[in-house]
Coordinates of C-alpha atoms and ligand atoms in Angstrom, one line a residue:
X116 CA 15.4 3.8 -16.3
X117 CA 13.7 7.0 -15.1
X118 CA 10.6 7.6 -17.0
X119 CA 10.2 11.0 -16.7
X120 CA 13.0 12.7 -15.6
X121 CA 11.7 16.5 -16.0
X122 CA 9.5 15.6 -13.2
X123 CA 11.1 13.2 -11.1
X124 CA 14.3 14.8 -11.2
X125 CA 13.3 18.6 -10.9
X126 CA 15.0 20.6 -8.4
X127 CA 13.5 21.2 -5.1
X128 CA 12.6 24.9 -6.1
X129 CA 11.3 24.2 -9.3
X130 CA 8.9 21.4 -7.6
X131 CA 7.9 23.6 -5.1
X132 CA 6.7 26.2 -7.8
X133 CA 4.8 23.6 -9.6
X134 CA 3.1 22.6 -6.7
X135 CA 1.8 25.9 -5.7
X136 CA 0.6 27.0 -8.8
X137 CA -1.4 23.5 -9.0
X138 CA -2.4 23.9 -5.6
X139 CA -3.7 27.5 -6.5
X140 CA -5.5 25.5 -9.1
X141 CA -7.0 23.0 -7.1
X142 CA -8.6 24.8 -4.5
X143 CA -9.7 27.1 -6.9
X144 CA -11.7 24.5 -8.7
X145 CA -12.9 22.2 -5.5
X146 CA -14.7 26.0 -4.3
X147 CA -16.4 26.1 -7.0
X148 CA -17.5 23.3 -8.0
X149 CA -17.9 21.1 -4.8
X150 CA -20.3 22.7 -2.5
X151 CA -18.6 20.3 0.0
X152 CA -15.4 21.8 0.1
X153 CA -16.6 25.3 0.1
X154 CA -18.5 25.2 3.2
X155 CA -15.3 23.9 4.8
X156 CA -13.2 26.8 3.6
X157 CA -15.5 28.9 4.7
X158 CA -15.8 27.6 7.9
X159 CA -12.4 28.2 8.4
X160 CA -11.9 31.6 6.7
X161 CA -9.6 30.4 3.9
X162 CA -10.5 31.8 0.3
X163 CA -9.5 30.5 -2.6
X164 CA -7.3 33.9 -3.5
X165 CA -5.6 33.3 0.2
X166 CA -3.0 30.7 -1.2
X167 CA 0.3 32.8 -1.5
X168 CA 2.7 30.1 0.0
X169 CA 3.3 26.0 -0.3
X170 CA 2.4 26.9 3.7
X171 CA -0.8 27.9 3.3
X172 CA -1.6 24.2 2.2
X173 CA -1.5 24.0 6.4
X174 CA -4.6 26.7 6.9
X175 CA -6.6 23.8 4.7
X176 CA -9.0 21.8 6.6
X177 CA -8.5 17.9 6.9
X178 CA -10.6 15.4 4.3
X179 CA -10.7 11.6 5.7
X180 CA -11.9 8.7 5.0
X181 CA -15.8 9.7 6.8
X182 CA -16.1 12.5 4.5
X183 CA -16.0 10.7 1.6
X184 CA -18.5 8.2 2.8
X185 CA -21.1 11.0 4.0
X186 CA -21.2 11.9 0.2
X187 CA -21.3 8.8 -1.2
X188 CA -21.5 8.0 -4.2
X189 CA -20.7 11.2 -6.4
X190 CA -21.0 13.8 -3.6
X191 CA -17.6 15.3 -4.2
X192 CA -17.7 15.5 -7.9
X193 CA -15.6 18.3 -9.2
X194 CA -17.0 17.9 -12.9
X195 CA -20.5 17.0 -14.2
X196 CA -21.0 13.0 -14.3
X197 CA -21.1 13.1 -18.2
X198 CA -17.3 13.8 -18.2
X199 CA -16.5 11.0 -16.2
X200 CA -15.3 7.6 -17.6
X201 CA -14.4 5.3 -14.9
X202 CA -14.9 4.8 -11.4
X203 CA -13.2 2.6 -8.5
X204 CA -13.8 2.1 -5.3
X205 CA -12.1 0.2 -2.0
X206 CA -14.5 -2.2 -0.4
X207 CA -14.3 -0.6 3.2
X208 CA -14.9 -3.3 6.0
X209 CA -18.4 -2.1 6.7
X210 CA -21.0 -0.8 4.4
X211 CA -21.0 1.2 1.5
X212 CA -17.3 1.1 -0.2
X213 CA -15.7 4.7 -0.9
X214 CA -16.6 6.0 -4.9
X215 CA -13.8 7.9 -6.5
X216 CA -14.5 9.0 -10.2
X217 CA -11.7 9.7 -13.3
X218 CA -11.8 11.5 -16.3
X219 CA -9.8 11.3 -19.3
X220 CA -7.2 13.1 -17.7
X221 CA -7.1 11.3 -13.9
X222 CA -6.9 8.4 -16.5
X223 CA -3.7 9.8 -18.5
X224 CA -2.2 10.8 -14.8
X225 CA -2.9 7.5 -13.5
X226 CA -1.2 5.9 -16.9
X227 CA 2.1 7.9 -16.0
X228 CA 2.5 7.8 -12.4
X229 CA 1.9 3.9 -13.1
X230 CA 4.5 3.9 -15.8
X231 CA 6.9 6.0 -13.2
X232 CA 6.3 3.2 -10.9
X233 CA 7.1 0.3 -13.0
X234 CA 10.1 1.8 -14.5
X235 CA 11.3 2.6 -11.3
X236 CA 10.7 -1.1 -10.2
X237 CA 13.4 -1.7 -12.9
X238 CA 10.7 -2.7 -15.9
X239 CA 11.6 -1.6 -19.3
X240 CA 9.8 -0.9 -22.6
X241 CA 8.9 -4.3 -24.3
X242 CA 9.3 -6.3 -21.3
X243 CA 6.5 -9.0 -19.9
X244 CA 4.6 -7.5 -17.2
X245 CA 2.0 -9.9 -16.1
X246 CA -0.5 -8.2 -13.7
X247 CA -2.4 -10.1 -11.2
X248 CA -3.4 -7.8 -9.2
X249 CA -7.7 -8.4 -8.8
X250 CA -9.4 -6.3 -11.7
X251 CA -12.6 -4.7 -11.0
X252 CA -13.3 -1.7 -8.7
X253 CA -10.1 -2.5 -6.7
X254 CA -7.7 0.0 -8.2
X255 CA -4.7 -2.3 -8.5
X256 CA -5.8 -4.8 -12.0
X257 CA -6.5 -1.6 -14.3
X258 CA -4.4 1.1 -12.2
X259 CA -0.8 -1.5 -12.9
X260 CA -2.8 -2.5 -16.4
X261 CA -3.0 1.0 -17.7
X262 CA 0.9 1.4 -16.4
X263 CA 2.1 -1.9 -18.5
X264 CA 0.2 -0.1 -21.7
X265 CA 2.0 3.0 -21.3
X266 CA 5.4 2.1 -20.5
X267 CA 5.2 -0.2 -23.7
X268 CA 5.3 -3.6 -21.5
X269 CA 3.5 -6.7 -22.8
X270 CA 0.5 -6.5 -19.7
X271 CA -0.8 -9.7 -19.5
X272 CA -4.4 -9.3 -17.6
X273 CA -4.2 -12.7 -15.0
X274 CA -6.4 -10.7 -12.7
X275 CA -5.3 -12.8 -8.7
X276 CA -5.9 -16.5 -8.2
X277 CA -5.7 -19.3 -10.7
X278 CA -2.2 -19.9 -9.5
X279 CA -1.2 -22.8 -11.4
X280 CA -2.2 -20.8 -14.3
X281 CA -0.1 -17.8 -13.6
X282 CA 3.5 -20.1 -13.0
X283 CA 2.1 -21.5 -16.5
X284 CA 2.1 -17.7 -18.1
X285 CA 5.5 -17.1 -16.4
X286 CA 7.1 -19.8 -17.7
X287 CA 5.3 -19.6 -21.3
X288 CA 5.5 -16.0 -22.0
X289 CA 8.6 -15.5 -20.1
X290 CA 7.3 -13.1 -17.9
X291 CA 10.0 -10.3 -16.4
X292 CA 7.9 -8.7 -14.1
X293 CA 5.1 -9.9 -11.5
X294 CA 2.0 -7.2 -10.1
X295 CA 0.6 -8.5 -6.9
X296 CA 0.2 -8.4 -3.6
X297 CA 3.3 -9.4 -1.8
X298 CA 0.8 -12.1 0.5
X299 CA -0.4 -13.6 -3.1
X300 CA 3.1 -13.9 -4.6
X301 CA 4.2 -15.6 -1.4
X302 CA 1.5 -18.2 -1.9
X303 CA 2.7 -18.3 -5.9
X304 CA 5.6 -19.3 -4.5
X305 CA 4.6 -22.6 -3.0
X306 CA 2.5 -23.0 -6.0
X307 CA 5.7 -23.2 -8.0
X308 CA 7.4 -25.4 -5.3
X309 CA 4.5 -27.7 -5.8
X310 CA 4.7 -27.9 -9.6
X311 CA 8.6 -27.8 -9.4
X312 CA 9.0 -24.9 -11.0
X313 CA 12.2 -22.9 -10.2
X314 CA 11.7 -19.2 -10.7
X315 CA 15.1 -19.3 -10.9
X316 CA 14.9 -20.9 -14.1
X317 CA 12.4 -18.5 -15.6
X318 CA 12.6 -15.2 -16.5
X319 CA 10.8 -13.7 -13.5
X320 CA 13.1 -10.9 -11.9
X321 CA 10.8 -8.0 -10.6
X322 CA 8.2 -7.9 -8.2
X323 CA 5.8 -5.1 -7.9
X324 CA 4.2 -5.6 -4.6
X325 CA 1.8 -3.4 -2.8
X326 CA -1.9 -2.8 -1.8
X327 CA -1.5 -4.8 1.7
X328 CA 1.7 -3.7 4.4
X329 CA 4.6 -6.1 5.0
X330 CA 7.9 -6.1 6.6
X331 CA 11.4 -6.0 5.4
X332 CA 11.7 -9.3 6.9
X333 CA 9.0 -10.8 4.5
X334 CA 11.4 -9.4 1.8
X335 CA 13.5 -11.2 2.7
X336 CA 12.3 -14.2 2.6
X337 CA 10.3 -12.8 -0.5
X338 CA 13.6 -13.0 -2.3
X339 CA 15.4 -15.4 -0.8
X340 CA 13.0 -18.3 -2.4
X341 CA 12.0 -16.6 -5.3
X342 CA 15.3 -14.9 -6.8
X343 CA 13.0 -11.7 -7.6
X344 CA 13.9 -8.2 -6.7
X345 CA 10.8 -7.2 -4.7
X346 CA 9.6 -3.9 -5.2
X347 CA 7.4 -2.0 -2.7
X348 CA 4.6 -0.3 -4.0
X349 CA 1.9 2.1 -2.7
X350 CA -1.1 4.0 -3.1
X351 CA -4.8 4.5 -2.1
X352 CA -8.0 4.6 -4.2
X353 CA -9.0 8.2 -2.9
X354 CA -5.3 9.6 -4.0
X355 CA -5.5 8.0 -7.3
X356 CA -4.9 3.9 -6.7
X357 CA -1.3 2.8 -6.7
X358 CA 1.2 5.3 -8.5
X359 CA 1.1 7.2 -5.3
X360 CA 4.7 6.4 -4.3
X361 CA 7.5 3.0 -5.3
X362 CA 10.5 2.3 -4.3
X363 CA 13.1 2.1 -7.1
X364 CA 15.8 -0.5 -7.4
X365 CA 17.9 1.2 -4.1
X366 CA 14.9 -0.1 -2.1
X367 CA 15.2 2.8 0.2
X368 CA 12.2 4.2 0.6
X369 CA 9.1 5.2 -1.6
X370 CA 9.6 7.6 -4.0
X371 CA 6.5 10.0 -3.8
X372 CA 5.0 11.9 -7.2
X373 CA 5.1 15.1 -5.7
X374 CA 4.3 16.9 -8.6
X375 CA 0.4 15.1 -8.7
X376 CA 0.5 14.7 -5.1
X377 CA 1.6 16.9 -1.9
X378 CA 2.7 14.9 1.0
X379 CA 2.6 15.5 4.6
X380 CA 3.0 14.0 8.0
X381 CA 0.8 14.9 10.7
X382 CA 0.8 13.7 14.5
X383 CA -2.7 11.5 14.5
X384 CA -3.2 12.9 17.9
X385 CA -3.3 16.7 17.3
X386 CA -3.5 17.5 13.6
X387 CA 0.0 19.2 14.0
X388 CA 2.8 18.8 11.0
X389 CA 5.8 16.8 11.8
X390 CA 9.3 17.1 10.9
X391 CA 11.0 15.2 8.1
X392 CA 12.0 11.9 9.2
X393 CA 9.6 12.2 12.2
X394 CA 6.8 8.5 11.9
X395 CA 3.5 9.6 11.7
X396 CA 0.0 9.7 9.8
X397 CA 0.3 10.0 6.0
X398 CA -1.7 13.5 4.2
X399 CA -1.6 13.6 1.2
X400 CA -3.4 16.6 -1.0
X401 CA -3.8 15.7 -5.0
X402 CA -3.0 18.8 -7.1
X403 CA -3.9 17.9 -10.3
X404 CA -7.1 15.1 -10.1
X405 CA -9.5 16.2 -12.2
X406 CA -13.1 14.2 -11.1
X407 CA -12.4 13.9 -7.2
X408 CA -9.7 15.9 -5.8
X409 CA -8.9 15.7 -2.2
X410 CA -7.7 18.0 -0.1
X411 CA -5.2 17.1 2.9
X412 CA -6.5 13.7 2.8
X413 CA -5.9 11.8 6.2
X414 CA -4.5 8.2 5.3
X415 CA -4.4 6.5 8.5
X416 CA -0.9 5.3 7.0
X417 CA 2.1 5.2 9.5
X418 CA 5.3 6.0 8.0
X419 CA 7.7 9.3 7.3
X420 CA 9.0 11.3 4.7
X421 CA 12.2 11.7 3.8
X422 CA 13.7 14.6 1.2
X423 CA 17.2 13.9 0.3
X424 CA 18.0 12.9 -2.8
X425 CA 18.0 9.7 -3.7
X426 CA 21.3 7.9 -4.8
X427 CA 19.1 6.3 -8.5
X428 CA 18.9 10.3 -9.1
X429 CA 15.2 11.1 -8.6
X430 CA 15.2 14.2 -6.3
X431 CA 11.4 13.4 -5.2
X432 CA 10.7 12.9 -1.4
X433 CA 10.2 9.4 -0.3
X434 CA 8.3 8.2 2.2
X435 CA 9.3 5.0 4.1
X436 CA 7.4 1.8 4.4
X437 CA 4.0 1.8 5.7
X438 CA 4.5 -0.6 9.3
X439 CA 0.4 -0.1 9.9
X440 CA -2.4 2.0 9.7
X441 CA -3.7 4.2 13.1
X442 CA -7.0 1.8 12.8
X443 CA -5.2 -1.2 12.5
X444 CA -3.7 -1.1 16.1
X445 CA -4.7 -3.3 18.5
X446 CA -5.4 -2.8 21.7
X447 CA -4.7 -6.1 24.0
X448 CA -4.8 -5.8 27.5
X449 CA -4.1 -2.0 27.3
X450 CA -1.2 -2.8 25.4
X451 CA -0.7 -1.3 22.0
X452 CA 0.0 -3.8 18.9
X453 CA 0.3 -3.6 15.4
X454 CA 0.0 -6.9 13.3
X455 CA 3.1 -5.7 11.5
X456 CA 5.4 -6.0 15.2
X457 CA 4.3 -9.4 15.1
X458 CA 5.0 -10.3 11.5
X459 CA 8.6 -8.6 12.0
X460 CA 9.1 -11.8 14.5
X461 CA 7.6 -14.1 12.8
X462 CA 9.8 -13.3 9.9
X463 CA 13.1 -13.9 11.1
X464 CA 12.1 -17.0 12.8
X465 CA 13.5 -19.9 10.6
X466 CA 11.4 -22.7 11.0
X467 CA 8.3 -20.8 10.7
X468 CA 6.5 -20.0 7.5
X469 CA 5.3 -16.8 6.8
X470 CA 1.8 -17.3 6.9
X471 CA -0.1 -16.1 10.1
X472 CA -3.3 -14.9 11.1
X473 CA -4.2 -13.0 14.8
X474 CA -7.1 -14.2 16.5
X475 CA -9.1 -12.0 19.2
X476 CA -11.2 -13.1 21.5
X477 CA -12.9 -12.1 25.1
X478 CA -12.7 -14.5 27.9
X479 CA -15.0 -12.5 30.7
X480 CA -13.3 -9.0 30.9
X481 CA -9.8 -10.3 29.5
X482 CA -8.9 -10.3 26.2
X483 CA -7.1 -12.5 24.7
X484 CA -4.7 -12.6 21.5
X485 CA -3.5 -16.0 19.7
X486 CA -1.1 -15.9 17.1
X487 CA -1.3 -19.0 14.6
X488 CA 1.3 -19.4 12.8
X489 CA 2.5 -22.3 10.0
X490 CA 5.3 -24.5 10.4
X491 CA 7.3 -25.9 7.9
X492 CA 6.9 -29.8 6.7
X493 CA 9.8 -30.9 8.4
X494 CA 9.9 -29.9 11.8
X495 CA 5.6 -30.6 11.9
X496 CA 6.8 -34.2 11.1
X497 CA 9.6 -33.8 13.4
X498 CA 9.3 -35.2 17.2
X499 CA 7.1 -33.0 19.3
X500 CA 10.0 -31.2 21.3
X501 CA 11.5 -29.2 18.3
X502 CA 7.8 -27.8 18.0
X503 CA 7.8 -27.3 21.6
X504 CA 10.9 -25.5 21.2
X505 CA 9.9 -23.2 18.5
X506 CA 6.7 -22.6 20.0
X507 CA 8.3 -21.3 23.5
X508 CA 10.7 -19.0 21.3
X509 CA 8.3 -17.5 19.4
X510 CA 6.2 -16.4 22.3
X511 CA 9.0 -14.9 24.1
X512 CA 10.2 -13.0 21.1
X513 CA 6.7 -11.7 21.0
X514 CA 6.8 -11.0 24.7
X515 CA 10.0 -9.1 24.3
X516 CA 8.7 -7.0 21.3
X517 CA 5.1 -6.3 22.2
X518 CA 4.7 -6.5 26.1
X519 CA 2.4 -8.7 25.8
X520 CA 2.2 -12.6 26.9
X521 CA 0.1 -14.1 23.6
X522 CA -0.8 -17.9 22.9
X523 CA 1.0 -19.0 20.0
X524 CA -0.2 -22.2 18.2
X525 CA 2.0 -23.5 15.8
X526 CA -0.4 -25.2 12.9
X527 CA 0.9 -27.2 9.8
X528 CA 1.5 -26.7 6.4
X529 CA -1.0 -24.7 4.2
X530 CA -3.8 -24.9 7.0
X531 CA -4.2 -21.2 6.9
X532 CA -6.5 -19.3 4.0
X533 CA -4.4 -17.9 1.4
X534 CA -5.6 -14.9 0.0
X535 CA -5.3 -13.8 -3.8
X536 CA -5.7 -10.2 -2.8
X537 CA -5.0 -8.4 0.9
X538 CA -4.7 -10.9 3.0
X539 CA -6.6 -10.8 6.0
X540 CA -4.5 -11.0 9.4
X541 CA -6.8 -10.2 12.0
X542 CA -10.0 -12.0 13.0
X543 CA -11.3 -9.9 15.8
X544 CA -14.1 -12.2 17.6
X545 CA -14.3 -9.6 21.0
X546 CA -17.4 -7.7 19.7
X547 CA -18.9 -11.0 19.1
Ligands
DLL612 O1 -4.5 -0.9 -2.3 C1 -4.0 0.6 -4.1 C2 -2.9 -0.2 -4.5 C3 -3.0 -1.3 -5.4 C4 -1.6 0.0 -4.0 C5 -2.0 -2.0 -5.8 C6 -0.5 -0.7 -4.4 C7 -0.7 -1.8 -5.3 P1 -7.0 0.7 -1.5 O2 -7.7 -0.6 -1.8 O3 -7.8 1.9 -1.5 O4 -5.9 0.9 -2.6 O5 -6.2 0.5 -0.2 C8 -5.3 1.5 0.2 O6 -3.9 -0.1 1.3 O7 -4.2 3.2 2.6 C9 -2.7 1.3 2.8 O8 -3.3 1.1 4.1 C10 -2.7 0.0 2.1 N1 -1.5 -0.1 1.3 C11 -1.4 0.1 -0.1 N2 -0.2 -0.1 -0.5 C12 0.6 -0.4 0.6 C13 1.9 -0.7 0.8 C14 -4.8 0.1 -2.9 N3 2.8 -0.8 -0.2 C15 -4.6 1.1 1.5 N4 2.3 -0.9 2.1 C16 -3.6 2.2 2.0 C17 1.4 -0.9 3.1 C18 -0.3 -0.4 1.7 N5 0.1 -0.6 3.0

């Protein structure tokens, strides 16, 4: 089901159109009301009446991530406090978290783009949507509640954790649809195992998984032992919360809401635009946020666009899976890594279970990267060769992917910390 189809279905010239007059709009408004964003226009010439062309958008200076913590918390307002209802915020990993502010109209967006995202994750009207994503200032518990309401599901409010009491709901209220993060669902999983629940045997067929990257590998194995269809899902507190971009049932690619949200790709090094199809860092400008607009907002998200037309029939550009963010690289050794190489690996390993965690530390000048990762019950039970075994593979998979010669240390079943949110990958002892 397509949930709006004027706008996710327009044609590529009509978008366009749309997209400049609310552009116009936006930059417009963030002059003159956000002193902020005027000094930066006018420190690079650009006047408000100088938007002619979707081109222009490239003559707009950059926001990121620093900007909006220099003017924390209400710095970038773009209407006076008393019209704002709500406010999230993403915890950061040092510091003050990042503010971002809705009215009653970021609030009716967010409600549709969310709605866009669960029909396109194959949820219908009157189905059971039970959300645990965490509710609070993280935008995923009200951004995926507020999309349940909309689209007319059931939303039961689970908030993450309590796991034996989620398979409970899912089997009592017949839910059709999970919210979570794809690292929480994967510990639901052996939840269920461990009650003996099948999901097979309930009505759970959809997962709508997001906030945290993972591989198609995990997918996978996400579906293999669940039976669920698992949707990909994205989005960023600054831009909105999720509703950004999902994948629909073709799960090729994430279909972006171009007609709240302009998206480009930059080259992290140099600013520069890249061509369709070209991986890079993720921009994305909001055209019609009412409280905190951003301009050209710098992600850190790796991934590309894409801008043919999709074979469910939505004509909006889709980007593909984040694989990492430019601050999440690791640099071992001089050698480049992303966690998300090393979860490919671990993914299509058999006997290996797809928890892991990446542990830094500094011996003298060298540093040096472990990668613990579970094993199943059986082979941890099993004579000590078939460990040895999967331990020497594993490595020299790694080797072959990353470069890079890593200790791995096979631990056993359930020893590593689950998480009921993003889970957390990397422990990075080096500064320590
Ligand atoms: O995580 C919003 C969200 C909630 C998205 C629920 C999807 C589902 P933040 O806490 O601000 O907002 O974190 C945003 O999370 O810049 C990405 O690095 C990462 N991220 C979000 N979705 C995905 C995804 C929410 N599907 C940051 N794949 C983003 C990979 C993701 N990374």
């Amino acid at each position: 089901m397509i949930w709006d189809k004027e706008h996710e279905c327009m044609s590529r010239e009509d978008l366009r159109a749309l997209q400049l007059e609310r552009l116009k709009g936006i930059v417009k408004k963030v002059y003159k009301n956000v002193p902020f964003y005027r000094e930066r226009l006018d420190a690079v010439g650009v006047k408000p009446g100088d938007i002619k062309s979707l081109d222009d958008l490239h003559r707009l200076p950059f926001t990121s991530k620093l900007d909006l913590r220099d003017n924390y918390p209400l710095g970038l307002l773009s209407v006076p406090q008393s019209e704002v209802l709500e406010i999230h915020g993403s915890s950061g990993t040092t510091g003050k978290p990042i503010i971002v502010a809705y009215t009653q109209k970021d609030l009716d967006v967010w409600s549709e783009v969310m709605a866009r995202t669960l029909a396109c994750a194959g949820c219908k009207p009157g189905d059971v949507v039970q959300n645990a994503y965490g509710y609070g200032l993280f935008t995923g518990g009200l951004g995926a509640h507020y999309g349940g309401l909309r689209l007319g599901a059931l939303t039961i409010p689970m908030s993450g954790g309590n796991s034996k009491r989620q398979i409970m709901m899912i089997q009592d209220l017949g839910s059709r649809a999970i919210c979570c993060t794809p690292s929480y669902f994967l510990s639901l999983i052996e939840t269920a195992e461990e009650m003996n629940v099948k999901f097979e045997d309930t009505n759970l067929r959809i997962g709508v998984f997001g906030a945290e990257p993972w591989s198609e590998n995990m997918r996978r194995e996400i579906e293999k032992r669940s039976g669920v269809t698992a949707i990909d899902i994205y989005g960023l507190s600054e831009i909105i919360g999720p509703g950004v971009s999902a994948e629909c049932q073709e799960q090729s690619g994430l279909h972006i809401n171009e007609d709240h949200f302009i998206a480009e790709v930059i080259d992290p090094e140099t600013g520069e635009v890249l061509p369709d199809g070209q991986m890079g860092e993720m921009v994305f400008t909001t055209i019609t946020k009412d409280a905190t607009p951003v301009l050209r907002f710098r992600t850190r998200d790796i991934c590309s666009i894409n801008r043919e037309k999709c074979a469910c029939g939505r004509t909006t550009a889709r980007m593909s899976r984040v694989t990492g963010r430019t601050d999440d690289m690791l640099i071992v050794r001089g050698v480049n890594v992303f966690p998300s190489q090393i979860e490919s690996v671990l993914m299509a390993i058999e006997d290996a279970e797809p928890h892991y965690q990446i542990v830094l530390s500094r011996e003298g000048a060298l540093d040096d990267m472990e990668v613990q990762v579970e094993v199943n019950e059986r082979l941890f039970s099993d004579e000590i060769r078939g460990l040895e075994a999967l331990g020497a593979r594993i490595t020299e998979e790694l080797h072959s992917v990353l470069g890079l010669r890593v200790h791995v240390k096979l631990v056993e079943p359930k020893t590593i910390e689950r998480s009921m949110g993003k889970a957390k990958r990397v422990i990075d002892m080096r500064g320590q």
